[in-house]
CSV table of C-alpha atoms and ligand atoms in Angstrom, one decimal:
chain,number,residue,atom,x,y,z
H,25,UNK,CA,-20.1,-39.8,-17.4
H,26,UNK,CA,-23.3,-39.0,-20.1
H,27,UNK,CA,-23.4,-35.9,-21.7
H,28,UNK,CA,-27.1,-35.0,-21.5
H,29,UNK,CA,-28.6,-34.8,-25.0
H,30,UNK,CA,-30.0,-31.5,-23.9
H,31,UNK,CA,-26.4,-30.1,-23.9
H,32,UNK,CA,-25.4,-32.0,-27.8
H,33,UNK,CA,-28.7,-30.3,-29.1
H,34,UNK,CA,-28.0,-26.9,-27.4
H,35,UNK,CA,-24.1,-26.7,-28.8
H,36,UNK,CA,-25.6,-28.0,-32.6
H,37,UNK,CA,-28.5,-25.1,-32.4
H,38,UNK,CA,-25.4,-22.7,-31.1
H,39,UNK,CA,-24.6,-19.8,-32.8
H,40,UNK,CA,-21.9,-18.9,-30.4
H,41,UNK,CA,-20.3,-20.7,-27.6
H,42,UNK,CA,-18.4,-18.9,-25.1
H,43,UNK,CA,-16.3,-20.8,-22.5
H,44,UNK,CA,-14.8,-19.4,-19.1
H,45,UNK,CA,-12.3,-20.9,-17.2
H,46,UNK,CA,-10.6,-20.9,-13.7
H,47,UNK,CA,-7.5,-22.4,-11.9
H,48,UNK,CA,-9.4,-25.9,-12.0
H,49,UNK,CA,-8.9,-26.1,-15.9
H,50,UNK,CA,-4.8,-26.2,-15.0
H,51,UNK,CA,-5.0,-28.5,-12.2
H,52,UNK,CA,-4.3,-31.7,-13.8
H,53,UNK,CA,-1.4,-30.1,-15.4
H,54,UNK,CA,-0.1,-30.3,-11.7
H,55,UNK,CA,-0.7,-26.5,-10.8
H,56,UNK,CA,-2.4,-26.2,-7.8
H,57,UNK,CA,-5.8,-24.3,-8.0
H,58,UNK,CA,-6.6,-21.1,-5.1
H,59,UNK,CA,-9.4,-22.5,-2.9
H,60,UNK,CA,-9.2,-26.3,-2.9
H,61,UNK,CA,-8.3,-28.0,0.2
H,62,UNK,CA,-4.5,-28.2,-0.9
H,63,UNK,CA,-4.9,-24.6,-2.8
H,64,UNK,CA,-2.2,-21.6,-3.2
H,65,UNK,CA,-4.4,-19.9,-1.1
H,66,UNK,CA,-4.6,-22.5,1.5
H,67,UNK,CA,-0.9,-21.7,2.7
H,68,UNK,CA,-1.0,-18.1,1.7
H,69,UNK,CA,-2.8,-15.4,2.4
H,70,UNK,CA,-4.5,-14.3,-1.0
H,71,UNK,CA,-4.7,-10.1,0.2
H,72,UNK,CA,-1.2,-10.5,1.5
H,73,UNK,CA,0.7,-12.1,-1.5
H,74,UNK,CA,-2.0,-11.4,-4.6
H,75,UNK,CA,-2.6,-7.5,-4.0
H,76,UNK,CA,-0.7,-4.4,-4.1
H,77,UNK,CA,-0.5,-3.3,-0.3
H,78,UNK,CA,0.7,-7.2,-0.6
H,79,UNK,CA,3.8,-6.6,-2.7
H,80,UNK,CA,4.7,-3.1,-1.0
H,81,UNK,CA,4.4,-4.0,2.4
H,82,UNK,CA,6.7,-7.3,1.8
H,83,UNK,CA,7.8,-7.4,-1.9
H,84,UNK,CA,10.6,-9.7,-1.5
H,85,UNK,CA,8.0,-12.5,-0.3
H,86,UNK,CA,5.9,-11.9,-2.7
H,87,UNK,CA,8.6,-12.0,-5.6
H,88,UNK,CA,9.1,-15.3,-4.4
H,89,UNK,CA,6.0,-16.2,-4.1
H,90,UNK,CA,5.6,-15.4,-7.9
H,91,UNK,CA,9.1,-17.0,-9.0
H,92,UNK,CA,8.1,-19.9,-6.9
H,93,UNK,CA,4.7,-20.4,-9.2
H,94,UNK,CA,6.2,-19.1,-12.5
H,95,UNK,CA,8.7,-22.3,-11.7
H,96,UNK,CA,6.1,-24.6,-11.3
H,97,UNK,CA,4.6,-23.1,-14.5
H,98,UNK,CA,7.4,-23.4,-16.5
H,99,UNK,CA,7.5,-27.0,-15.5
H,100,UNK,CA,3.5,-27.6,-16.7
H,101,UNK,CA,2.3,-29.1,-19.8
H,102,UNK,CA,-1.3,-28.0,-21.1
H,103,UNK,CA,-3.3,-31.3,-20.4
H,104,UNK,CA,-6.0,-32.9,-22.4
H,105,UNK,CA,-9.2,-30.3,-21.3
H,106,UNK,CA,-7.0,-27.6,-22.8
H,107,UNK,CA,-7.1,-29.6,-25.8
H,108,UNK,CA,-10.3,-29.9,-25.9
H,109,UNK,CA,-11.2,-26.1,-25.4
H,110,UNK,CA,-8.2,-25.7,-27.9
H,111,UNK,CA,-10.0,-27.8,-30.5
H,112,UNK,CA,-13.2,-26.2,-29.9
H,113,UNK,CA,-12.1,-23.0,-30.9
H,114,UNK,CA,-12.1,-25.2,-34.4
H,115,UNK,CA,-15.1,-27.0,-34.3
H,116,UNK,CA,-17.6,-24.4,-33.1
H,117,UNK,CA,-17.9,-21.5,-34.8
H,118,UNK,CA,-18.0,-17.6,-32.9
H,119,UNK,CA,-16.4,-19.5,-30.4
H,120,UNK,CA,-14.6,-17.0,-27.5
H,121,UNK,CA,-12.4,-18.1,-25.0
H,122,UNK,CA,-12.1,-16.0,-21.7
H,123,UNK,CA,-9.6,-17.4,-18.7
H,124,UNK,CA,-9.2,-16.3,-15.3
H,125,UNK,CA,-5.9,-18.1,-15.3
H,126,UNK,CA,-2.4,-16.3,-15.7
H,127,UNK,CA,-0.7,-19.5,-16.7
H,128,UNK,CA,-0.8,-18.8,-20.4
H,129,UNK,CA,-1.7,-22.8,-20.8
H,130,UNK,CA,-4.6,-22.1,-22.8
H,131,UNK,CA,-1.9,-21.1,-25.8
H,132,UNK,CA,0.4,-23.3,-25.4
H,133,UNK,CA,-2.3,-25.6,-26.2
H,134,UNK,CA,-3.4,-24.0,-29.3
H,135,UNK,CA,-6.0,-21.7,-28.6
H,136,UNK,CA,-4.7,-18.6,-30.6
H,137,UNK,CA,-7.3,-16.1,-29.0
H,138,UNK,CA,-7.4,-16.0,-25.1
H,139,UNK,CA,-9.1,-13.7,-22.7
H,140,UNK,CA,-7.2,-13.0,-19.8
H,141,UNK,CA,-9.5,-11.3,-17.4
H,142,UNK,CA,-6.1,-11.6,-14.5
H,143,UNK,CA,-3.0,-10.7,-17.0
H,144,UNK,CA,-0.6,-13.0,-17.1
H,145,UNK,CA,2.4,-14.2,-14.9
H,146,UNK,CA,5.2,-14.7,-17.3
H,147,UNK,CA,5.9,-11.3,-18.3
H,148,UNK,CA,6.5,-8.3,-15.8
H,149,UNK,CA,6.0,-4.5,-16.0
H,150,UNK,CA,7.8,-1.5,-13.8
H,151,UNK,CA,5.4,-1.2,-10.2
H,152,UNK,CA,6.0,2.8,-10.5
H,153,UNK,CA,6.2,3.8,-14.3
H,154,UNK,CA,4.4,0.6,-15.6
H,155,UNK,CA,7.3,0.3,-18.7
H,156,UNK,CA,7.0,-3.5,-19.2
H,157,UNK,CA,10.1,-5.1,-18.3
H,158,UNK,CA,12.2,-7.9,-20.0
H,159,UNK,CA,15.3,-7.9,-18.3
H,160,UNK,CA,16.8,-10.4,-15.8
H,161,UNK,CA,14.6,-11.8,-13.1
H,162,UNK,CA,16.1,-14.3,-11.2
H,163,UNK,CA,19.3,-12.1,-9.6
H,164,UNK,CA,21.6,-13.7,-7.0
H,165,UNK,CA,20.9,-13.1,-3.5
H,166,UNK,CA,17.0,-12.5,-3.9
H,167,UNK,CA,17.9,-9.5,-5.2
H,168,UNK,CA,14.5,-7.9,-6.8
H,169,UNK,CA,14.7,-6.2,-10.3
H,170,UNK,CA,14.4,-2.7,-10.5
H,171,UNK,CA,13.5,-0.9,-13.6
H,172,UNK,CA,16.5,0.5,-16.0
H,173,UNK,CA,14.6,3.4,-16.5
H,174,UNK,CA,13.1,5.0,-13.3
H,175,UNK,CA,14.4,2.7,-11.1
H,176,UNK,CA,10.9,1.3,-9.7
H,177,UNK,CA,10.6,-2.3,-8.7
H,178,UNK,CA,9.9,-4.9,-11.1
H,179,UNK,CA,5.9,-6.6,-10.5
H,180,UNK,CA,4.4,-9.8,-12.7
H,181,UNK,CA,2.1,-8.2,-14.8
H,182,UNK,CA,-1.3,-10.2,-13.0
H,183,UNK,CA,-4.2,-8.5,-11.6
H,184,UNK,CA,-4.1,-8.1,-8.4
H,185,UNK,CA,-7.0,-8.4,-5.8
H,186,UNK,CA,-8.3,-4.5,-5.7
H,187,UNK,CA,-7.1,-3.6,-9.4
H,188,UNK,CA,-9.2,-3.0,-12.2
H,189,UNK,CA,-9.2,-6.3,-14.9
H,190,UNK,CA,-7.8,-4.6,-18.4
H,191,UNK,CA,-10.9,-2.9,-19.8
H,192,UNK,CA,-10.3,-4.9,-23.3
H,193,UNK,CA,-10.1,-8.1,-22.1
H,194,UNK,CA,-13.4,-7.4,-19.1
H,195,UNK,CA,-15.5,-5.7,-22.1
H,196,UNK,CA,-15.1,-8.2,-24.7
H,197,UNK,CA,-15.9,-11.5,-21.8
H,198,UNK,CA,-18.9,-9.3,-20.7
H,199,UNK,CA,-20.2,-9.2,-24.6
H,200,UNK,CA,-19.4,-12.7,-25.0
H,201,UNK,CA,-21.1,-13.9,-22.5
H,202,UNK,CA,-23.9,-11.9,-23.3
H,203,UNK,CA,-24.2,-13.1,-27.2
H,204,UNK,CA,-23.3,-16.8,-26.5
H,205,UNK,CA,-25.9,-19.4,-26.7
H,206,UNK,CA,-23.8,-21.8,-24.7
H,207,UNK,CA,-22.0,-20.8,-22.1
H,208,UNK,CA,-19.5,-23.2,-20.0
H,209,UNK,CA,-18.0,-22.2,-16.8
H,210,UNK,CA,-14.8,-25.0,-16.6
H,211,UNK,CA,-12.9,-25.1,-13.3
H,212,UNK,CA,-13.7,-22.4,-11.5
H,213,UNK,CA,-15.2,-21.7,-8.3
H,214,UNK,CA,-16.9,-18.3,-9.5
H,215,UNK,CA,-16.1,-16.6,-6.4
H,216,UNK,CA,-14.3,-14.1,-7.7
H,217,UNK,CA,-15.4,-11.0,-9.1
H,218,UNK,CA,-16.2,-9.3,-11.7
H,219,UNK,CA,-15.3,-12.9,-13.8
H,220,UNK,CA,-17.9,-14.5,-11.3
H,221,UNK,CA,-20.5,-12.5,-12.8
H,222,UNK,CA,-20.0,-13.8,-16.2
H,223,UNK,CA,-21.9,-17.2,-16.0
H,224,UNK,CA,-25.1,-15.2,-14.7
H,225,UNK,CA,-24.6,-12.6,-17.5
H,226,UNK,CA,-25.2,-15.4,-20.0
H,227,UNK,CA,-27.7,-17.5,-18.0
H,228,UNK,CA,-29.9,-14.1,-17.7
H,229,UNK,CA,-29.6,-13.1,-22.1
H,230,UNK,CA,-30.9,-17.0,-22.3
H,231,UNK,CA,-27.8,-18.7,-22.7
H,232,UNK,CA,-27.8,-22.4,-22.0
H,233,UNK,CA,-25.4,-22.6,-19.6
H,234,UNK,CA,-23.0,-25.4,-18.4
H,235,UNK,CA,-20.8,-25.8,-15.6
H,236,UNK,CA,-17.8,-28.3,-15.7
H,237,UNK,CA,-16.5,-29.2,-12.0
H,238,UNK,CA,-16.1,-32.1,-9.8
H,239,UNK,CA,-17.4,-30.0,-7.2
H,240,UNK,CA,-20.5,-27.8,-7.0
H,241,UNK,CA,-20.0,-23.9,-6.6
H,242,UNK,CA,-21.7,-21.0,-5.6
H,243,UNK,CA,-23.4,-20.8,-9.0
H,244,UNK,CA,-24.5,-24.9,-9.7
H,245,UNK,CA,-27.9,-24.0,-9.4
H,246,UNK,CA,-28.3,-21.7,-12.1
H,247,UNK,CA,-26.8,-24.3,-14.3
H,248,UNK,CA,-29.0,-26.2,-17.1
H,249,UNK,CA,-26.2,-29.2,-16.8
H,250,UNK,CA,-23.4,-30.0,-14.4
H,251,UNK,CA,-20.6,-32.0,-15.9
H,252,UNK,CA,-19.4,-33.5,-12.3
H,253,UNK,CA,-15.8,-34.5,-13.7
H,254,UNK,CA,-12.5,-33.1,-13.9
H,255,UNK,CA,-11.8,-30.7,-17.2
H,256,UNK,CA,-9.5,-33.0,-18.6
H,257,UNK,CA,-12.2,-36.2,-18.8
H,258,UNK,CA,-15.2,-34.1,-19.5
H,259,UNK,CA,-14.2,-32.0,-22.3
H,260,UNK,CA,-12.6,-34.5,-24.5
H,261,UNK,CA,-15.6,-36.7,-23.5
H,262,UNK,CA,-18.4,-33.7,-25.1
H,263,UNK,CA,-16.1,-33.4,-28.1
H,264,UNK,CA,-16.3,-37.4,-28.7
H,265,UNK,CA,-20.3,-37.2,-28.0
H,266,UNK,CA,-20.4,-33.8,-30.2
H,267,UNK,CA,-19.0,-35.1,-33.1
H,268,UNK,CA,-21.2,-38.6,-33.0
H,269,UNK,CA,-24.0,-36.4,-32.3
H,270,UNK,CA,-23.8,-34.2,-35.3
H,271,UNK,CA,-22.9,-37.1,-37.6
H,272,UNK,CA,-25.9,-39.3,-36.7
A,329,BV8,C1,-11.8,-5.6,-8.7
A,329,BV8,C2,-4.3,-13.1,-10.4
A,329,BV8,C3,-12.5,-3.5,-8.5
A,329,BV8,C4,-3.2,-13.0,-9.4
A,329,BV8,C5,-6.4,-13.2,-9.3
A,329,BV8,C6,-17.0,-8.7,-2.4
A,329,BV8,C7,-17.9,-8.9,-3.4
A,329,BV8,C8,-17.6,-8.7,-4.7
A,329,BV8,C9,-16.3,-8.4,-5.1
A,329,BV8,C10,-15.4,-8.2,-4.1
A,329,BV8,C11,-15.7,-8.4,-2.7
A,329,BV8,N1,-14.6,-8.1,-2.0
A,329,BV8,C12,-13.6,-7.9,-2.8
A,329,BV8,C13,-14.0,-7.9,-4.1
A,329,BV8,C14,-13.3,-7.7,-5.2
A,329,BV8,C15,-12.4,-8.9,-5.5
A,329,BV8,C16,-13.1,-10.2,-5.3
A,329,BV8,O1,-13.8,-10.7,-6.1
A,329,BV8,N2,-12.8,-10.9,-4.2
A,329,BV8,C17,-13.4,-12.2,-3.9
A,329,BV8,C18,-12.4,-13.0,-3.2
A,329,BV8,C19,-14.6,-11.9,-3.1
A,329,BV8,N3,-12.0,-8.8,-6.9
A,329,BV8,C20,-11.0,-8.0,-7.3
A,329,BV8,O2,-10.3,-7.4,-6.5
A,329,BV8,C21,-10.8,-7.8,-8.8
A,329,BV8,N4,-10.8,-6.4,-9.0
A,329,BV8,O3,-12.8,-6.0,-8.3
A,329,BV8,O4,-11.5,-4.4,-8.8
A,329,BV8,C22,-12.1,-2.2,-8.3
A,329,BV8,C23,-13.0,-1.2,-8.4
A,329,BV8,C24,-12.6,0.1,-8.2
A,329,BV8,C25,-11.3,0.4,-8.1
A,329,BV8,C26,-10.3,-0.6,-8.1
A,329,BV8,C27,-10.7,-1.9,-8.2
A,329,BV8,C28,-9.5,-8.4,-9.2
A,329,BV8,C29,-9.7,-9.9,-9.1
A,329,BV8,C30,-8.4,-10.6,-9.7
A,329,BV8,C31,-7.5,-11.1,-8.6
A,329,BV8,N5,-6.5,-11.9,-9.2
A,329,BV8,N6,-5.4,-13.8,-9.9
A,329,BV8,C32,-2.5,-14.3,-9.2
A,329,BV8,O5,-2.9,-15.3,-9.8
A,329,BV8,O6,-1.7,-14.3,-8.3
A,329,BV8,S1,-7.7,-14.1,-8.7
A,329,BV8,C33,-7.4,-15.7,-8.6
A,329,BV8,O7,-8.7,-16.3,-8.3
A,329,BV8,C34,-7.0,-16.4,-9.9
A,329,BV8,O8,-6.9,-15.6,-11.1
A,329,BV8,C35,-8.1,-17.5,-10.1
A,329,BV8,O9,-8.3,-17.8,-11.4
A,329,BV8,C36,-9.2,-16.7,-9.6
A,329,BV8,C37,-10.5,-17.3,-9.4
A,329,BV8,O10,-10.3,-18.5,-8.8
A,329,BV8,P1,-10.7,-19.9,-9.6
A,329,BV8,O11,-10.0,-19.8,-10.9
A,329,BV8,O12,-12.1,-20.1,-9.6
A,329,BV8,O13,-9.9,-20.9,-8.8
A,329,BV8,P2,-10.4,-21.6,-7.4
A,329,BV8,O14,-9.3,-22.3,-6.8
A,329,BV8,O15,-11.2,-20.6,-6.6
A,329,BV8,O16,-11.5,-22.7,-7.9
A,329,BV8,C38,-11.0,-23.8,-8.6
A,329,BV8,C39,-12.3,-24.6,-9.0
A,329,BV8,O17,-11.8,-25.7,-9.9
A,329,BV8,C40,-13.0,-25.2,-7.8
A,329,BV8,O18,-14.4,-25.0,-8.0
A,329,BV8,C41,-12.7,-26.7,-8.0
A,329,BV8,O19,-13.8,-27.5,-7.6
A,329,BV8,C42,-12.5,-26.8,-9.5
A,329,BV8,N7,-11.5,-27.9,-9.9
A,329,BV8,C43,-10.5,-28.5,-9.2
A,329,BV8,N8,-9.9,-29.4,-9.9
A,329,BV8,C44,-10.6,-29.4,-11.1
A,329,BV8,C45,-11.6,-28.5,-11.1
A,329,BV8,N9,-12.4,-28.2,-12.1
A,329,BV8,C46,-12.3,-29.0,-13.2
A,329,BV8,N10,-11.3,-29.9,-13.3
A,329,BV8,C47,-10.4,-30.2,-12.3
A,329,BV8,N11,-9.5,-31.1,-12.4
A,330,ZN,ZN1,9.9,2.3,-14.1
């Protein structure tokens, strides 16, 4: 795979780089990714399990649905693209990270400032009084947790399909991807909104914008280069061509 010179000059000019990424980024860390072929989504129903009529019209199923990933989570190691991003929060400066993903990877590979545009699945919050909750999750019997204090069920504390992305999180991507001067969009299929409108935000205030996939998506052709490689070969790869780059 070459990394285009056009990209080396654009991250050297940079003055800030902002990167987005989706389920894709996580998917050589053996967690499947929504709409591929062999996605979540391709067994599930994303507005019956990932929305809130979802969880109260069957909230044991989709408890288990959410154990079941949380499980496979646990299980994950970050792999060598969240490296990379992790080690570019070093090497660039004003460098923003923003993640549709809920799988907290991003930090466990070092990035100590994340984005999350869709919450997070490891912790949980009350569905009725919101009080986040930390107490016991996996009861016998499929029980589901209820909240000590008003007695509410128990929720993971993602974003569900139909509820506002936390305003913080939604207002600081929006600015970054406004201010960058690079922009990559890594593993996602930008087909779900607002996040999807992030890439074009930058792309119209004159970003160079990249996008890092194997496949192309709904917004390749805005893109000034497509990386067509997996996260975890492409990243690493610009990092190795940045740094010859810049010493030359
Ligand atoms: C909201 C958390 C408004 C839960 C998730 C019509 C038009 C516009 C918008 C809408 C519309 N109809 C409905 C909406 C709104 C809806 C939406 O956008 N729907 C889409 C489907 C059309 N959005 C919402 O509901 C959002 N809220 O709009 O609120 C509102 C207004 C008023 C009042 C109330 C509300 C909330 C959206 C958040 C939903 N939550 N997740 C959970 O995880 O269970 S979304 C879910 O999709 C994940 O977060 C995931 O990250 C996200 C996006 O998917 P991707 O990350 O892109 O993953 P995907 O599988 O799609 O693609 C993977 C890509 O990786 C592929 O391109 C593949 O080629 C690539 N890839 C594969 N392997 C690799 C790779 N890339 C690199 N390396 C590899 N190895
Ligand atoms: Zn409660």
């Amino acid at each position: 795979m070459v990394i285009p010179e056009s990209l080396l000059e654009a991250l050297e000019k940079a003055r800030s780089i902002t990167v987005l990424t989706g389920a894709g980024v996580s998917a050589e860390s053996g967690i499947k990714t929504f709409r591929d072929p062999d996605g979540l989504w391709s067994q599930f129903n994303p507005a019956e399990l990932a929305s809130v009529d979802g969880f109260m019209s069957n909230p044991e199923l989709v408890w288990q649905w959410y154990q079941y990933r949380r499980q496979i989570i646990n299980n994950a190691m970050p792999n060598a693209g969240h490296y990379a991003i992790a080690e570019m929060e070093k090497l660039f400066k004003n460098f923003v990270l923003v993640t549709q993903n809920v799988d907290r990877l991003h930090q466990r590979a070092g990035s100590s400032k994340v984005w999350e545009l869709h919450g997070n699945i490891i912790d949980n919050h009350c569905f009725n009084c919101k009080r986040p909750y930390i107490g016991e999750t996996n009861l016998p019997d499929k029980q589901l947790p209820k909240c000590p204090v008003c007695g509410g069920l128990i929720r993971p504390s993602v974003v569900w399909f139909g509820e506002l992305l936390p305003f913080e999180a939604l207002s600081a991507a929006e600015e970054a991807a406004y201010n960058c001067d690079v922009f990559l969009s890594v593993g996602t299929s930008a087909e779900v909104y607002p996040a999807a409108n992030l890439p074009l935000i930058a792309k119209r205030s004159g970003a160079f914008v990249v996008e890092v996939n194997p496949n192309r998506t709904a917004i390749s052709h805005y893109m000034d280069v497509c990386l067509r490689e997996t996260s975890a070969v492409a990243l690493p790869k610009l990092i190795e061509e940045y740094k010859k780059f810049i010493s030359d």
